[in-house]
Coordinates of C-alpha atoms and ligand atoms in Angstrom, one line a residue:
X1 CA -39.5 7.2 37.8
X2 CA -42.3 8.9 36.6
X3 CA -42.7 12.6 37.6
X4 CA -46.1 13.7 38.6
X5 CA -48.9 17.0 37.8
X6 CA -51.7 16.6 39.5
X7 CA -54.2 19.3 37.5
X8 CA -56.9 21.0 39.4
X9 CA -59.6 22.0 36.8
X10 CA -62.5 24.4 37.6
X11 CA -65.5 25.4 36.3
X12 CA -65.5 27.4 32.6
X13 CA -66.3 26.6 28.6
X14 CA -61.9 26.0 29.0
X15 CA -62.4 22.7 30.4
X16 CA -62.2 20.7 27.1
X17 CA -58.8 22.2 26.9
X18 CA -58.1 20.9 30.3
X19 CA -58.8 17.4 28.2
X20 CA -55.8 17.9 25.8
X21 CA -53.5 19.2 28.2
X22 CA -53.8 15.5 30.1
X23 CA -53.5 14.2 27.1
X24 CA -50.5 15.7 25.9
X25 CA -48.5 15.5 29.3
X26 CA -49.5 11.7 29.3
X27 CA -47.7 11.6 26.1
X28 CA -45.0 12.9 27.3
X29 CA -44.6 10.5 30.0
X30 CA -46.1 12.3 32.8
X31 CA -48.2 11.1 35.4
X32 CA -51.4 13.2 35.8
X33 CA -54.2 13.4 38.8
X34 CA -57.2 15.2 38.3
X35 CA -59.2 17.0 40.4
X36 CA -62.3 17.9 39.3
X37 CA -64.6 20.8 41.3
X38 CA -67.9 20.4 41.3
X39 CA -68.4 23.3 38.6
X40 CA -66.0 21.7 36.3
X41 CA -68.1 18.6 36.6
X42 CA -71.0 20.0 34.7
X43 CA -68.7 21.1 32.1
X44 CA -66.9 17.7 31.2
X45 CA -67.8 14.4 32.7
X46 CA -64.7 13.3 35.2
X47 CA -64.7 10.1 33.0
X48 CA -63.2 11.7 30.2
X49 CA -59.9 13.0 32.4
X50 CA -60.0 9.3 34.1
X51 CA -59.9 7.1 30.4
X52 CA -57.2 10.0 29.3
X53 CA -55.0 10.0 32.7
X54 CA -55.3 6.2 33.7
X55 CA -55.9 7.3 36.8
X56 CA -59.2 7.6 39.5
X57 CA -60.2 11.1 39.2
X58 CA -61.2 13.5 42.5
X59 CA -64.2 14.6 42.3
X60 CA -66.3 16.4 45.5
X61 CA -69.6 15.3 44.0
X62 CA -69.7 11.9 46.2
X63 CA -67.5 12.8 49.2
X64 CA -67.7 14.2 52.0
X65 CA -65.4 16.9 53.8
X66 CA -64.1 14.3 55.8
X67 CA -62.7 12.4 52.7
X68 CA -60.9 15.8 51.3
X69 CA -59.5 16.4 54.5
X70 CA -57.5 13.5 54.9
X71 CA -57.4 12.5 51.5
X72 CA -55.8 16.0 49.9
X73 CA -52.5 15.5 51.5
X74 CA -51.2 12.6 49.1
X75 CA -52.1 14.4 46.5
X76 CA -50.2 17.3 47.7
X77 CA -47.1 15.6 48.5
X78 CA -47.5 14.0 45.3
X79 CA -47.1 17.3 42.7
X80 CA -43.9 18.1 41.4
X81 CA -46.3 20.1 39.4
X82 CA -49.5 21.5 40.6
X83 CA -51.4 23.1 37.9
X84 CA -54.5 24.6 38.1
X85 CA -56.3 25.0 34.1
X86 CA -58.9 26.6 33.9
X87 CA -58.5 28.4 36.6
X88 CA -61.6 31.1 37.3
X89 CA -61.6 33.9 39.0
X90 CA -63.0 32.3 42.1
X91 CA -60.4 29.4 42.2
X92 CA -57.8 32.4 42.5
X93 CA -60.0 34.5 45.3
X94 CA -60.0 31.3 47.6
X95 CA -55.8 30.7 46.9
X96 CA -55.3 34.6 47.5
X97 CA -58.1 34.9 50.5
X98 CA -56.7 31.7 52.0
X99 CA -60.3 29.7 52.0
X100 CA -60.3 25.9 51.5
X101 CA -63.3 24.5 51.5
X102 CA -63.5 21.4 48.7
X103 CA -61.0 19.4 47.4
X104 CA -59.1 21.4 44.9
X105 CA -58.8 24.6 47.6
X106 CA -57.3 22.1 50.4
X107 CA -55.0 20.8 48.5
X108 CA -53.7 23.1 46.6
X109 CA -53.5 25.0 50.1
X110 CA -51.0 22.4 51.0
X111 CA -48.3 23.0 48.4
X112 CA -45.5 25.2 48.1
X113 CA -46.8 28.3 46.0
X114 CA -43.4 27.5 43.4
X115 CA -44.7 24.6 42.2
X116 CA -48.4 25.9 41.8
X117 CA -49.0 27.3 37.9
X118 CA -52.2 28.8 37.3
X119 CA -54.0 29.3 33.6
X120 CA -56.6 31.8 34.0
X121 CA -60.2 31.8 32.0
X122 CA -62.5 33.8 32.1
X123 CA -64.5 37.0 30.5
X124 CA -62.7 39.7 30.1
X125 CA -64.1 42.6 32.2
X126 CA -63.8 40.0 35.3
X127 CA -59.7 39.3 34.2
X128 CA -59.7 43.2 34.5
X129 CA -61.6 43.3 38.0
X130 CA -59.1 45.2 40.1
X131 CA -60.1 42.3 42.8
X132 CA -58.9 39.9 40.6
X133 CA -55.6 41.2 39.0
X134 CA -55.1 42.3 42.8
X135 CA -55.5 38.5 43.8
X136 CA -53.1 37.8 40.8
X137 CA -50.4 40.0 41.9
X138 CA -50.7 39.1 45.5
X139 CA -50.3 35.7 44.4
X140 CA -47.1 36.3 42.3
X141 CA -45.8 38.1 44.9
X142 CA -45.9 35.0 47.0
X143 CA -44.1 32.8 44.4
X144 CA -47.1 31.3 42.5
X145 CA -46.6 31.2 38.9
X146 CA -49.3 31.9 36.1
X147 CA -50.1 31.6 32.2
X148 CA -51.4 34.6 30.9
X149 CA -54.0 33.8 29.0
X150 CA -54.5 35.1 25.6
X151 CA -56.3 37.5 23.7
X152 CA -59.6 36.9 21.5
X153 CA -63.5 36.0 21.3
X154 CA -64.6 34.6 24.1
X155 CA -66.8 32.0 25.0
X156 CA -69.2 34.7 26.4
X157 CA -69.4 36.9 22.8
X158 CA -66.7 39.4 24.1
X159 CA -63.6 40.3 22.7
X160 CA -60.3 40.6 24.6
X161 CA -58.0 38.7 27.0
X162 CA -59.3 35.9 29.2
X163 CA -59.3 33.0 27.2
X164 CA -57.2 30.0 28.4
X165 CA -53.5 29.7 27.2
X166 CA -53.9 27.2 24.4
X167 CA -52.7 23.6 25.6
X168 CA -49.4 23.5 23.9
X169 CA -48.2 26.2 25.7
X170 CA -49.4 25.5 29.0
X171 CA -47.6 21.9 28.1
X172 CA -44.4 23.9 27.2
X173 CA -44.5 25.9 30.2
X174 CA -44.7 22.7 32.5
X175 CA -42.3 20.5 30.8
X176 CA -39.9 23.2 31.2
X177 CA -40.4 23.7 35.2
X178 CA -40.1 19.3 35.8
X179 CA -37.0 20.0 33.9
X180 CA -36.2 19.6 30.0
X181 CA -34.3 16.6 31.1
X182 CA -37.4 14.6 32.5
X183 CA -38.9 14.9 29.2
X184 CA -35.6 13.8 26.9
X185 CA -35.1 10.7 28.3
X186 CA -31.8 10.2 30.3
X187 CA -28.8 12.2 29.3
X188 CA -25.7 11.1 28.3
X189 CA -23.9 9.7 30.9
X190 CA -26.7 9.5 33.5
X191 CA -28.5 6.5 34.9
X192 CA -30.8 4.7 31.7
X193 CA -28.2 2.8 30.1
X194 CA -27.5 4.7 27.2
X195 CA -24.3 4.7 26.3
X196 CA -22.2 8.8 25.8
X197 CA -22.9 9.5 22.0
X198 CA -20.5 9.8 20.4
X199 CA -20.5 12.2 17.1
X200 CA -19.1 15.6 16.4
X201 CA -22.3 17.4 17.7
X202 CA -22.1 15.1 21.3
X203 CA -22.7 18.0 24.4
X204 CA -24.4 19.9 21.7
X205 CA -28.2 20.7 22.4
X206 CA -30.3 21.6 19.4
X207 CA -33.3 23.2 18.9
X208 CA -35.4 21.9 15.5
X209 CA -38.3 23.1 14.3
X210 CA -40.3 21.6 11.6
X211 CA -43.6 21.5 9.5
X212 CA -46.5 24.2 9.0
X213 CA -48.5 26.0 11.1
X214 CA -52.4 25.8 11.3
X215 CA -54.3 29.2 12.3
X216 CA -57.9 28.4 12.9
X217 CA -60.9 30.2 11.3
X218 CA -63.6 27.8 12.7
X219 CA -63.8 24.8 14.2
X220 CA -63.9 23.3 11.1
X221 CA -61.9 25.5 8.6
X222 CA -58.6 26.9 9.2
X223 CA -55.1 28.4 7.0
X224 CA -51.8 26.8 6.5
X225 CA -49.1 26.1 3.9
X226 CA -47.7 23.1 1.8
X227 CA -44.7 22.4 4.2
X228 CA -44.3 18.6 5.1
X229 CA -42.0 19.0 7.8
X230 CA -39.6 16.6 5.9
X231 CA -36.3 18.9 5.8
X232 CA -36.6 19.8 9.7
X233 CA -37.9 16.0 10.8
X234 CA -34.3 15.0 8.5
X235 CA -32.1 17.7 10.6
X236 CA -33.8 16.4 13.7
X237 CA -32.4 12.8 12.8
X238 CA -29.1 14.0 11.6
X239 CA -28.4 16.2 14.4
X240 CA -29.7 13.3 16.9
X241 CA -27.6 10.7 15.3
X242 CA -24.7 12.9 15.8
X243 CA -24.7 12.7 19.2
X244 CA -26.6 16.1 19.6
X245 CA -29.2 16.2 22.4
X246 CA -32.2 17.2 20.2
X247 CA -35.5 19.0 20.8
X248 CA -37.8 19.0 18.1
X249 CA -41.1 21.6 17.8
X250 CA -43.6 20.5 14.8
X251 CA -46.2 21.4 13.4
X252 CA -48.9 19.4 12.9
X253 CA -47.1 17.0 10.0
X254 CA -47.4 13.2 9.7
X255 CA -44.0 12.4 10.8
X256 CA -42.9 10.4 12.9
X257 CA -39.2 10.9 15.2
X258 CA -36.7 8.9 16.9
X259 CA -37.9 8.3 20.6
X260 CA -34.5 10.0 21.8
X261 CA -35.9 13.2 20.1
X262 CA -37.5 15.3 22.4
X263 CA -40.9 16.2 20.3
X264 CA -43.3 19.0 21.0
X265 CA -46.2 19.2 18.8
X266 CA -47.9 22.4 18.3
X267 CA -50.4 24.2 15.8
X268 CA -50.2 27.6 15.4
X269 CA -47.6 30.2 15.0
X270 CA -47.7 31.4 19.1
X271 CA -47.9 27.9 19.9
X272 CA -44.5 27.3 18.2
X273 CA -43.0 30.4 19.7
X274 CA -44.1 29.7 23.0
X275 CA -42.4 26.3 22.8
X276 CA -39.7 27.3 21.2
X277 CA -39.0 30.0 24.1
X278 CA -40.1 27.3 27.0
X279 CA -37.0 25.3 25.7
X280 CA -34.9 28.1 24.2
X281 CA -32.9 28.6 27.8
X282 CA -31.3 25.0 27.4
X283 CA -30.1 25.3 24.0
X284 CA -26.6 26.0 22.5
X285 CA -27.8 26.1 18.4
X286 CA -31.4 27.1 16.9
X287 CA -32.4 25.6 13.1
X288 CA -35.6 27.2 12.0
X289 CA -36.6 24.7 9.4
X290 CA -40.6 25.2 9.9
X291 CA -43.2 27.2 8.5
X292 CA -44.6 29.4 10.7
X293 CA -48.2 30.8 9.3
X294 CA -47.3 34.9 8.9
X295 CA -50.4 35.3 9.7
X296 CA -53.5 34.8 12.5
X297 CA -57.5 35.1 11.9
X298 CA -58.5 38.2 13.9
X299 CA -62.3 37.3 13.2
X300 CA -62.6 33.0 13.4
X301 CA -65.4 32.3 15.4
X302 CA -65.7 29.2 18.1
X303 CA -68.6 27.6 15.9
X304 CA -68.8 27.1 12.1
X305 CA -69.5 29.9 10.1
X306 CA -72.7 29.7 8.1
X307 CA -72.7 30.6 4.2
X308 CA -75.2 33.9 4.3
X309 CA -76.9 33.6 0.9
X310 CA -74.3 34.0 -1.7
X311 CA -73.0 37.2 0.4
X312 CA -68.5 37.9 0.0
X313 CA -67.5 37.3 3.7
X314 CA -64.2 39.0 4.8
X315 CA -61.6 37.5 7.0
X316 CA -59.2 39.5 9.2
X317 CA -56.0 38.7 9.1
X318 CA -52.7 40.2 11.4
X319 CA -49.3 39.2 11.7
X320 CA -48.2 36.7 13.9
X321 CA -44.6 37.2 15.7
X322 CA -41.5 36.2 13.9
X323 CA -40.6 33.4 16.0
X324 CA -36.6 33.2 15.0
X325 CA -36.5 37.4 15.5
X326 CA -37.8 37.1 18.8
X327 CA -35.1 34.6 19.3
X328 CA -32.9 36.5 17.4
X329 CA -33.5 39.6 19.9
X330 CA -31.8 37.4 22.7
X331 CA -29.4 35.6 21.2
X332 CA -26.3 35.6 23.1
X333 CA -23.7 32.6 22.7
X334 CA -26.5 30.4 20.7
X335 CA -25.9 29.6 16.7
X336 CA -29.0 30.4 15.1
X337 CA -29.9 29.0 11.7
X338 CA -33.2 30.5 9.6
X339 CA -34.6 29.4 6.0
X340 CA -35.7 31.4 3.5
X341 CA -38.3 30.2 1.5
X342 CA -38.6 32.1 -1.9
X343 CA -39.8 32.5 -5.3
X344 CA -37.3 34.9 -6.7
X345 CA -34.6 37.6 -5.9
X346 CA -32.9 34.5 -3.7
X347 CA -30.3 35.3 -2.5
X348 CA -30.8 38.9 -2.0
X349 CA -34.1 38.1 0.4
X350 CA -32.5 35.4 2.2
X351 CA -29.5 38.1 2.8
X352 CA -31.5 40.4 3.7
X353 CA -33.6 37.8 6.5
X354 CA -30.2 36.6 8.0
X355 CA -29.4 40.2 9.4
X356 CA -33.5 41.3 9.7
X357 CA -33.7 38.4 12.2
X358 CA -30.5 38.4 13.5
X359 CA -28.8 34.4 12.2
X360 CA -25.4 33.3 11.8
X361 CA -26.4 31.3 9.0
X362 CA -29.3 30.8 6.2
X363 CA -30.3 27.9 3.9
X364 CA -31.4 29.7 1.1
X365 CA -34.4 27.1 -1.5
X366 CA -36.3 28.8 -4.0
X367 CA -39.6 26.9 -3.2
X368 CA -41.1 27.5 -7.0
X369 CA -37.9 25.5 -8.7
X370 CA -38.1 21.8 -10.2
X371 CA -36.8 19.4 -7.4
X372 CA -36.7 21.8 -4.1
X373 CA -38.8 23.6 -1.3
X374 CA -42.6 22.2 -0.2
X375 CA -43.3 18.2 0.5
X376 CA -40.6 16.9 -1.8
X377 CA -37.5 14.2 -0.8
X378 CA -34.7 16.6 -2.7
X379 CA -34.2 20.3 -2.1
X380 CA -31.7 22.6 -3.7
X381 CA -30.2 25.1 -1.5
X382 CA -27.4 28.0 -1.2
X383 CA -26.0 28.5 2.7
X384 CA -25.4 32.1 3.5
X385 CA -23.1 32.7 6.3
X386 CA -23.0 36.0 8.3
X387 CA -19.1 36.0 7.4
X388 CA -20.5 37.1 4.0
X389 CA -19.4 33.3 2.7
X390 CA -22.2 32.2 0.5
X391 CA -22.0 29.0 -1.6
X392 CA -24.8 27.1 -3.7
X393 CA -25.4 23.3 -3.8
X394 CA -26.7 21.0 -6.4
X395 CA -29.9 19.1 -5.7
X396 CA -29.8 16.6 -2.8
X397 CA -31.6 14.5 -0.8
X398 CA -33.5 16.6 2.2
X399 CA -31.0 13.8 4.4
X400 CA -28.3 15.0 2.6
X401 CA -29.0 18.6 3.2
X402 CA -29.5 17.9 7.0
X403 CA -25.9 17.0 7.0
X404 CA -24.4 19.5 5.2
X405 CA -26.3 22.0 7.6
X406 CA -24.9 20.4 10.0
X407 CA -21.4 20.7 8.8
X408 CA -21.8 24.1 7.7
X409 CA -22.6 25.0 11.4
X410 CA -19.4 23.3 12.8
X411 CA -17.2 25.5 10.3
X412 CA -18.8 28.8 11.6
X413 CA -16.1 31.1 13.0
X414 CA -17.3 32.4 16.2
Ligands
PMT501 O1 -41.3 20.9 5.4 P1 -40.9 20.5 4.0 O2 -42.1 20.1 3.1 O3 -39.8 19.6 3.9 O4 -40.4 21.9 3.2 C1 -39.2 22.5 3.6 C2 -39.4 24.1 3.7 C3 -39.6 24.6 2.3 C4 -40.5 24.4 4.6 C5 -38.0 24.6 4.3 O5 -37.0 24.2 3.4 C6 -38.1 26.1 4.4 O6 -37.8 26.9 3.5 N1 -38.4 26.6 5.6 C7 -38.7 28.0 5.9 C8 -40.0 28.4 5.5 C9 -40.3 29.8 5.8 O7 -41.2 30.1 6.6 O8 -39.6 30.7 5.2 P2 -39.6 32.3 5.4 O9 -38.7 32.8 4.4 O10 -41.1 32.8 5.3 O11 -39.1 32.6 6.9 C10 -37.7 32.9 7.1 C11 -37.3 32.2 8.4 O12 -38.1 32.8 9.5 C12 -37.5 30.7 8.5 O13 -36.4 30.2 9.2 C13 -38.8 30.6 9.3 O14 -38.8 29.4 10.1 C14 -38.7 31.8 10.2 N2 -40.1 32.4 10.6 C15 -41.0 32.8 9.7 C16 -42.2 33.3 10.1 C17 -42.5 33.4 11.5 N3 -43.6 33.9 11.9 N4 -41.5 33.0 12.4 C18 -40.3 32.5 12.0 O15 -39.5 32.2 12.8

């Protein structure tokens, strides 16, 4: 059975987000209602959320309070999920101040405050209203669970925090509370008629990632690298048909995966950690295959920069987090396997990476040599084991690497 968000989305320039977020849970297999306020309506036509959800969308504009009141209750009963994206400043007033008075605030009203996750959006000085970070915390107090949204330019010309959680987190975030499980198909074992793996990795669960990351300048314009996403899509495989319950975070990359793979696709470098951490609970072995952008645009802008007459134009660059160090930080039981991706000094970088960031293990390819690294079928590696083991291989097929990682991980002493 299919499990069920129903997504409240209010008025603010977030909406179009609210459009991706549909359309990513309905990828996932989720069944999404919409409900619409009358705000958000001028933002987004309810069309668009009905042709991406399948499903009638709840709008106030034509109905009367006698409709909401009766009608808000399905809906209610309905949510495993209830998330509210955008979600302004007023949406979280009327929650906190107990008023219902349209659709969204009666329903919402009518659901346990676990289940409800709110993405605020909105300028900054009214995120840092005491009102409103009063409302938030009376809110959290009472069990209702929020996305903090990020920092940046905002729709309104200022700079700070207030703009909406990007939609592959918020995705993350709600996968994770239906239950990693929901999303990965039935288990071994359960209802579904698949049959136990079988495989030396069977019982194992395995955390992939794969591919580039994409940091945005413009709309139109953006930074990234030359990785494919070949060698993490061909540890995915390996590690699925090895009876490993795998979850697989890429990039965007033109791969496609196994439907038993768990995918989630991201873009940038905080979209890939916050998936990887939405997931990272529920795993027994990390393999950091991607490549994460090091760094983010300080300056992009929300329309396309203009050439100005010949005149240098300077962008602003900071460093993103390091998404396996983070994980590295708290580790406990998990295996965690990192790459290093070099040019020279090897082994001596990669060595240095594996206790920098905390890994059992490291797959050492010098990116720059004949026959290895970016968007290529072969790579030539060395695997560098906390143990101080270290040995190098000849070239091989990135399939044939997946394996050997694999096998390299089962001879770890613990
Ligand atoms: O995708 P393909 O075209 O098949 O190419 C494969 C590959 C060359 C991308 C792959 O073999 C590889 O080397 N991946 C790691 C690339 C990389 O980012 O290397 P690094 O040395 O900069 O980073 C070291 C480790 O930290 C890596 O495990 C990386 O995933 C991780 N990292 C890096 C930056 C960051 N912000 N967060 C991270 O977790």
């Amino acid at each position: 059975m299919k499990q069920n968000v129903v997504l409240g989305v209010t008025g603010g320039i977030a909406c179009y987000k609210a459009a991706e977020i549909v359309s990513r849970l309905a990828k996932q297999d989720i069944n999404v209602d919409v409900i619409m306020t009358e705000n958000a309506c001028r933002f987004v036509g309810p069309a668009t959320f009905q042709t991406l959800s399948k499903n009638p969308v709840v709008t106030d504009t034509f109905a009367s309070p006698k409709y909401w009141e009766v009608e808000h209750i399905a809906l209610s009963k309905k949510a495993d999920v209830f998330l509210i994206a955008p979600a302004t400043a007023d949406i979280i007033g009327k929650i906190a101040s107990g008023i219902a008075d349209d659709m969204l605030s009666t329903t919402v009203m009518a659901v346990a405050p676990e289940k409800v996750v709110l993405a605020p959006a909105m300028n900054v000085n009214m995120y840092n209203n005491p009102i409103v970070q009063g409302n938030i915390e009376k809110l959290r107090g009472l069990g209702y669970r929020f996305i903090e949204p990020g920092e940046g330019l905002l729709a309104c010309g200022d700079t700070g925090r207030g703009r909406m959680a990007e939609p592959a987190e918020i995705e993350a975030y709600v996968m994770n509370l239906l239950g990693n499980s929901a999303a990965a198909g039935p288990a071994a074992g359960e209802d579904g008629g698949t049959a136990d793996p079988v495989g030396d990795f069977a019982g194992k669960r395995i955390l992939v990632t794969a591919g580039p990351t994409v940091e945005d300048i413009d709309p139109v314009r953006y930074i990234s690298n030359r990785s494919s996403g070949k060698m993490g899509f061909a540890i995915a495989e390996a590690a699925r048909r090895r009876g490993a319950q795998v979850t697989l975070v890429a990039g965007p990359v033109q791969l496609t995966c196994h439907e038993d793979i768990r995918r989630l696709n991201v873009r940038s470098t905080k979209d890939m950690l916050a998936a990887c951490e939405s997931v990272y609970d529920d795993v027994d072995i990390v393999i950091k295959a991607a490549a994460p952008a090091d760094f983010y645009v300080v300056n992009g802008s929300e329309h396309k920069i203009k050439k100005q007459d010949g005149k240098a134009m300077q962008l602003e660059l900071a460093e993103n987090p390091d998404i396996i160090a983070t994980l590295g930080k708290k580790k406990g039981n998990r295996i965690l396997v990192g790459f290093a991706a070099e040019t020279r000094n090897l082994e001596e970088y990669a060595k240095a990476k594996m206790e920098r960031k905390n890994l059992d293990m490291i797959v050492a390819n010098n990116v720059a040599q004949e026959g290895a690294g970016f968007d290529r079928d072969t790579n030539i590696v060395t695997i560098i084991k906390r143990s101080g083991e270290m040995e190098r291989f000849e070239q091989m097929k990135k399939t044939d690497v997946a394996d050997l990682i694999l096998d390299q991980i089962l001879l770890l002493k613990k």
